[in-house]
Amino acid sequence: MHNKSFLVLGGSHGIGFGITERLLRGGGSVVVVSRTRGQLDSLDPALATRMTHCVADVTTDSIDTIELPEQIDGIAYCVGSIGLSPLRMTKAEAMRDDFELNVVGAMRMMQRALPALKAAESSSVVLFSTVAVSRGLAMHTSVSAAKGAIEGITRCWAAELAPKIRVNCIAPALTDTPLSERLLSSESKRDAMAAVYPLGRIGHVSDSASIATFLLSGESSWITGQVIGVDGGLSRVQK
Ligand SMILES: NC(=O)c1ccc[n+]([C@@H]2O[C@H](COP(=O)([O-])OP(=O)(O)OC[C@H]3O[C@@H](n4cnc5c(N)ncnc54)[C@H](OP(=O)(O)O)[C@@H]3O)[C@@H](O)[C@H]2O)c1
């Protein structure tokens, strides 16, 4: 990570903030893109000197105005959604919004950042899916569709951009972040959710942030095109 340059979309809270903090601790510089500063002011001031915050909304043209470093060693696109609704109530507009936020935003950012990713000796991109793509979960019509597209794009970009740029994806299950606040708003909800997982708990930010940091580092230099489940066993194991 030392002296490397990273871009974290959605690095102001949740998993993206966890990734930002780890990259800074490893000696990297990070440009964070988000609509608000979120938790960024809680960063250790010594680390914050290597962090730049750009205010932008990935669903608008404001992302075209972000000033990017000339060289980028890694990108994490952590912007995403969990809009749950039964099929009969899912609105076409909500599906379009989820697609715009999760997929079109990632594509626009990649197009802009491509010259800077190519300027690095080798670079790495991490995208985010959800366990609801590989495991059928009720009420996930919109988000599983958008994240399914992200898994397809992961393999497409990994093929198109190899060998210089690696592209991988993390598929978390329920993780304790601002995004999942509503699902974890009481002890009884937390206990009920934890009981669903073979490993007996819901996810922490560090579970996904540590894998993302590994995928952004040279230690994963022979890994590309993969979707890695960080899901307490939910996608593959029945207890
Ligand atoms: N948490 C879970 O249970 C869970 C489960 C499965 C998959 N995931 C996926 O994992 C990824 C990270 O999730 P998370 O829980 O860490 O999410 P989070 O806590 O909601 O954080 C999302 C980040 O994206 C930024 N953001 C949201 N909308 C944006 C926009 N339109 N333009 C620019 N920035 C925007 C937010 O900052 P601002 O609000 O300041 O803009 C924030 O920094 C997402 O792709 C999510 O779909 C999460």
XYZ file of C-alpha atoms and ligand atoms in Angstrom:
287
model
C 0.000 0.000 0.000
C 2.916 2.290 0.779
C 3.018 5.300 -1.594
C 0.192 3.842 -3.686
C -2.769 5.880 -4.782
C -6.386 4.714 -4.351
C -9.877 5.888 -5.204
C -12.714 4.789 -2.901
C -16.216 5.566 -4.143
C -18.479 5.544 -1.090
C -15.575 5.754 1.351
C -17.285 8.081 3.818
C -18.962 5.386 5.911
C -19.690 1.675 6.141
C -17.429 -0.802 4.365
C -15.896 1.922 2.159
C -14.787 3.857 5.236
C -13.242 0.673 6.620
C -11.310 0.220 3.363
C -10.208 3.875 3.359
C -8.871 3.586 6.906
C -6.948 0.383 6.109
C -5.409 1.814 2.942
C -4.299 4.943 4.827
C -2.857 2.831 7.667
C -0.915 0.872 5.057
C 0.733 4.093 3.851
C -1.427 4.750 0.779
C -3.136 7.950 -0.366
C -6.894 7.845 -0.854
C -9.333 10.007 -2.785
C -12.797 9.420 -1.301
C -15.865 10.219 -3.387
C -19.254 10.577 -1.660
C -22.062 13.059 -1.148
C -21.185 13.820 2.499
C -18.106 13.558 4.753
C -19.807 10.866 6.866
C -17.224 9.396 9.268
C -14.212 10.979 7.559
C -13.683 13.549 10.316
C -13.120 10.696 12.773
C -9.933 9.640 10.955
C -6.664 9.907 12.843
C -5.357 13.370 11.795
C -1.983 11.859 10.842
C -3.764 9.548 8.364
C -6.191 12.224 7.158
C -3.315 14.195 5.590
C -3.179 11.507 2.856
C -6.957 11.569 2.272
C -8.800 13.910 -0.098
C -12.578 14.094 -0.095
C -14.455 14.909 -3.312
C -18.149 15.688 -2.981
C -20.026 14.057 -5.853
C -23.109 11.971 -6.533
C -22.312 8.970 -8.745
C -25.772 9.179 -10.313
C -25.202 12.705 -11.650
C -22.723 14.493 -13.875
C -20.954 15.734 -10.730
C -18.705 12.637 -10.943
C -17.310 13.975 -14.221
C -15.830 16.946 -12.357
C -13.809 14.970 -9.787
C -10.113 15.645 -10.043
C -8.369 12.291 -10.268
C -4.702 11.542 -9.568
C -2.645 10.911 -12.736
C -1.929 7.388 -11.512
C -4.350 5.149 -9.617
C -3.204 1.805 -8.167
C -6.625 0.695 -7.019
C -10.336 1.527 -7.000
C -13.047 0.275 -4.647
C -16.604 1.038 -5.751
C -18.542 0.672 -2.477
C -21.615 2.710 -3.353
C -24.704 0.521 -3.224
C -28.194 -0.123 -1.985
C -30.446 -2.600 -0.140
C -33.944 -1.628 -1.230
C -36.100 -4.585 -0.211
C -39.652 -5.032 -1.472
C -41.928 -7.902 -2.479
C -42.208 -8.496 -6.224
C -45.769 -7.169 -6.411
C -44.696 -3.818 -4.929
C -41.375 -3.367 -6.743
C -41.506 -0.273 -8.912
C -39.776 -0.041 -12.279
C -38.405 3.324 -11.170
C -36.743 1.740 -8.110
C -35.084 -0.864 -10.347
C -33.784 1.859 -12.642
C -32.460 3.803 -9.643
C -30.658 0.732 -8.272
C -29.140 0.047 -11.690
C -28.001 3.664 -12.008
C -26.407 3.685 -8.543
C -24.764 0.253 -8.588
C -23.938 -0.351 -12.243
C -23.995 2.800 -14.375
C -22.138 4.765 -11.677
C -19.406 2.099 -11.573
C -19.118 2.085 -15.355
C -18.879 5.880 -15.629
C -16.234 5.996 -12.932
C -14.211 3.215 -14.566
C -14.303 4.970 -17.929
C -12.972 8.153 -16.345
C -10.335 6.404 -14.264
C -9.064 4.037 -16.952
C -6.112 6.189 -18.133
C -4.973 6.605 -14.505
C -5.347 2.851 -13.809
C -3.313 2.112 -16.939
C -0.645 4.585 -15.829
C 0.142 2.358 -12.818
C 2.484 -0.601 -13.270
C -0.417 -2.828 -12.277
C -3.729 -1.890 -10.718
C -6.747 -3.488 -9.102
C -10.484 -2.788 -9.005
C -12.919 -4.077 -6.361
C -16.673 -4.003 -6.930
C -19.485 -4.974 -4.537
C -22.280 -7.470 -5.096
C -24.490 -9.205 -2.511
C -25.107 -12.750 -1.294
C -28.609 -12.337 -2.765
C -27.216 -12.974 -6.256
C -25.966 -16.514 -5.591
C -28.609 -17.427 -2.995
C -32.246 -16.718 -3.761
C -33.560 -14.364 -1.072
C -37.140 -13.110 -1.057
C -37.791 -9.377 -1.585
C -34.465 -8.761 -3.347
C -35.788 -8.290 -6.919
C -34.216 -4.914 -7.554
C -30.911 -5.224 -5.726
C -30.200 -8.790 -6.886
C -30.772 -7.660 -10.490
C -28.373 -4.714 -10.184
C -25.741 -6.717 -8.324
C -26.086 -9.626 -10.760
C -25.051 -7.131 -13.432
C -22.049 -6.159 -11.303
C -20.928 -9.805 -11.152
C -21.177 -10.014 -14.955
C -19.256 -6.776 -15.374
C -16.565 -8.047 -12.992
C -15.773 -10.955 -15.314
C -16.106 -8.839 -18.465
C -13.727 -6.130 -17.231
C -11.330 -8.725 -15.802
C -11.055 -10.254 -19.295
C -10.900 -6.959 -21.148
C -8.356 -5.271 -18.896
C -5.991 -8.189 -18.117
C -3.096 -8.453 -17.553
C -2.498 -4.882 -16.402
C -5.687 -4.297 -14.412
C -7.267 -6.930 -12.147
C -10.997 -6.777 -11.383
C -12.686 -8.674 -8.546
C -15.929 -8.482 -6.611
C -16.953 -9.009 -2.996
C -20.430 -10.358 -2.263
C -21.233 -9.604 1.390
C -24.218 -10.787 3.365
C -25.826 -8.642 6.072
C -23.113 -6.363 7.452
C -23.469 -3.849 10.274
C -23.245 -0.493 8.439
C -25.492 2.570 8.003
C -26.994 0.818 4.964
C -28.372 -2.047 7.051
C -29.405 0.086 10.051
C -33.124 -0.541 9.573
C -32.651 -4.318 9.512
C -30.624 -4.263 12.732
C -32.512 -1.656 14.740
C -33.143 -3.814 17.855
C -31.370 -6.586 19.793
C -34.101 -9.058 18.848
C -33.666 -8.303 15.120
C -29.882 -8.686 15.464
C -30.232 -12.024 17.251
C -32.732 -13.303 14.670
C -30.432 -12.275 11.800
C -27.341 -13.775 13.451
C -29.123 -17.115 13.842
C -29.537 -17.368 10.047
C -25.777 -17.592 9.481
C -23.811 -20.849 9.683
C -21.013 -18.879 11.379
C -23.469 -17.557 13.979
C -23.187 -13.802 13.488
C -23.807 -10.980 11.055
C -20.901 -9.302 9.257
C -18.651 -6.537 10.579
C -17.173 -3.817 8.365
C -13.735 -5.370 8.906
C -14.865 -8.692 7.340
C -15.316 -7.127 3.892
C -12.791 -4.289 4.304
C -9.936 -6.739 4.988
C -10.725 -8.802 1.867
C -11.066 -5.642 -0.237
C -7.694 -4.370 0.988
C -6.127 -7.734 0.160
C -7.643 -7.621 -3.355
C -6.333 -4.060 -3.839
C -2.833 -5.101 -2.786
C -0.082 -6.893 -4.705
C -0.604 -9.933 -2.442
C -3.553 -10.923 -4.649
C -1.641 -10.388 -7.915
C -2.762 -13.754 -9.398
C -6.466 -13.265 -8.682
C -8.864 -11.676 -11.165
C -12.456 -12.127 -12.326
C -13.540 -13.600 -8.971
C -16.623 -13.032 -6.866
C -15.714 -13.680 -3.240
C -18.493 -14.361 -0.762
C -17.998 -12.653 2.615
C -21.198 -14.011 4.045
C -20.749 -16.150 7.171
C -21.274 -19.229 4.987
C -24.799 -18.261 3.863
C -24.263 -18.741 0.120
C -22.705 -22.221 0.330
C -23.339 -23.899 3.662
C -26.432 -25.260 5.402
C -26.111 -26.008 9.109
N -24.294 -3.581 4.505
C -24.806 -4.708 4.019
O -25.516 -5.449 4.734
C -24.518 -5.124 2.597
C -24.961 -6.391 2.183
C -24.724 -6.789 0.881
C -24.058 -5.948 0.011
N -23.635 -4.717 0.438
C -22.953 -3.856 -0.521
O -21.683 -3.481 -0.009
C -21.367 -2.162 -0.457
C -21.035 -1.278 0.729
O -22.186 -1.218 1.559
P -22.253 -0.418 2.936
O -23.168 -1.179 3.803
O -20.903 -0.073 3.412
O -23.026 0.909 2.448
P -23.225 2.319 3.214
O -22.932 2.176 4.652
O -24.566 2.837 2.808
O -22.123 3.236 2.530
C -22.297 3.605 1.185
C -21.292 4.663 0.801
O -21.646 5.138 -0.514
C -21.860 6.552 -0.499
N -22.934 6.863 -1.435
C -24.217 6.418 -1.413
N -24.901 6.909 -2.449
C -24.028 7.675 -3.158
C -24.141 8.446 -4.333
N -25.292 8.532 -5.014
N -23.045 9.115 -4.791
C -21.872 9.040 -4.114
N -21.699 8.314 -2.993
C -22.771 7.649 -2.511
C -22.204 6.869 0.955
O -21.833 8.180 1.315
P -22.819 9.444 1.241
O -24.119 9.022 1.823
O -22.073 10.476 2.038
O -22.901 9.801 -0.208
C -21.297 5.883 1.696
O -19.986 6.403 1.780
C -22.587 -1.669 -1.250
O -22.366 -1.870 -2.631
C -23.705 -2.558 -0.772
O -24.731 -2.716 -1.753
C -23.836 -4.292 1.714
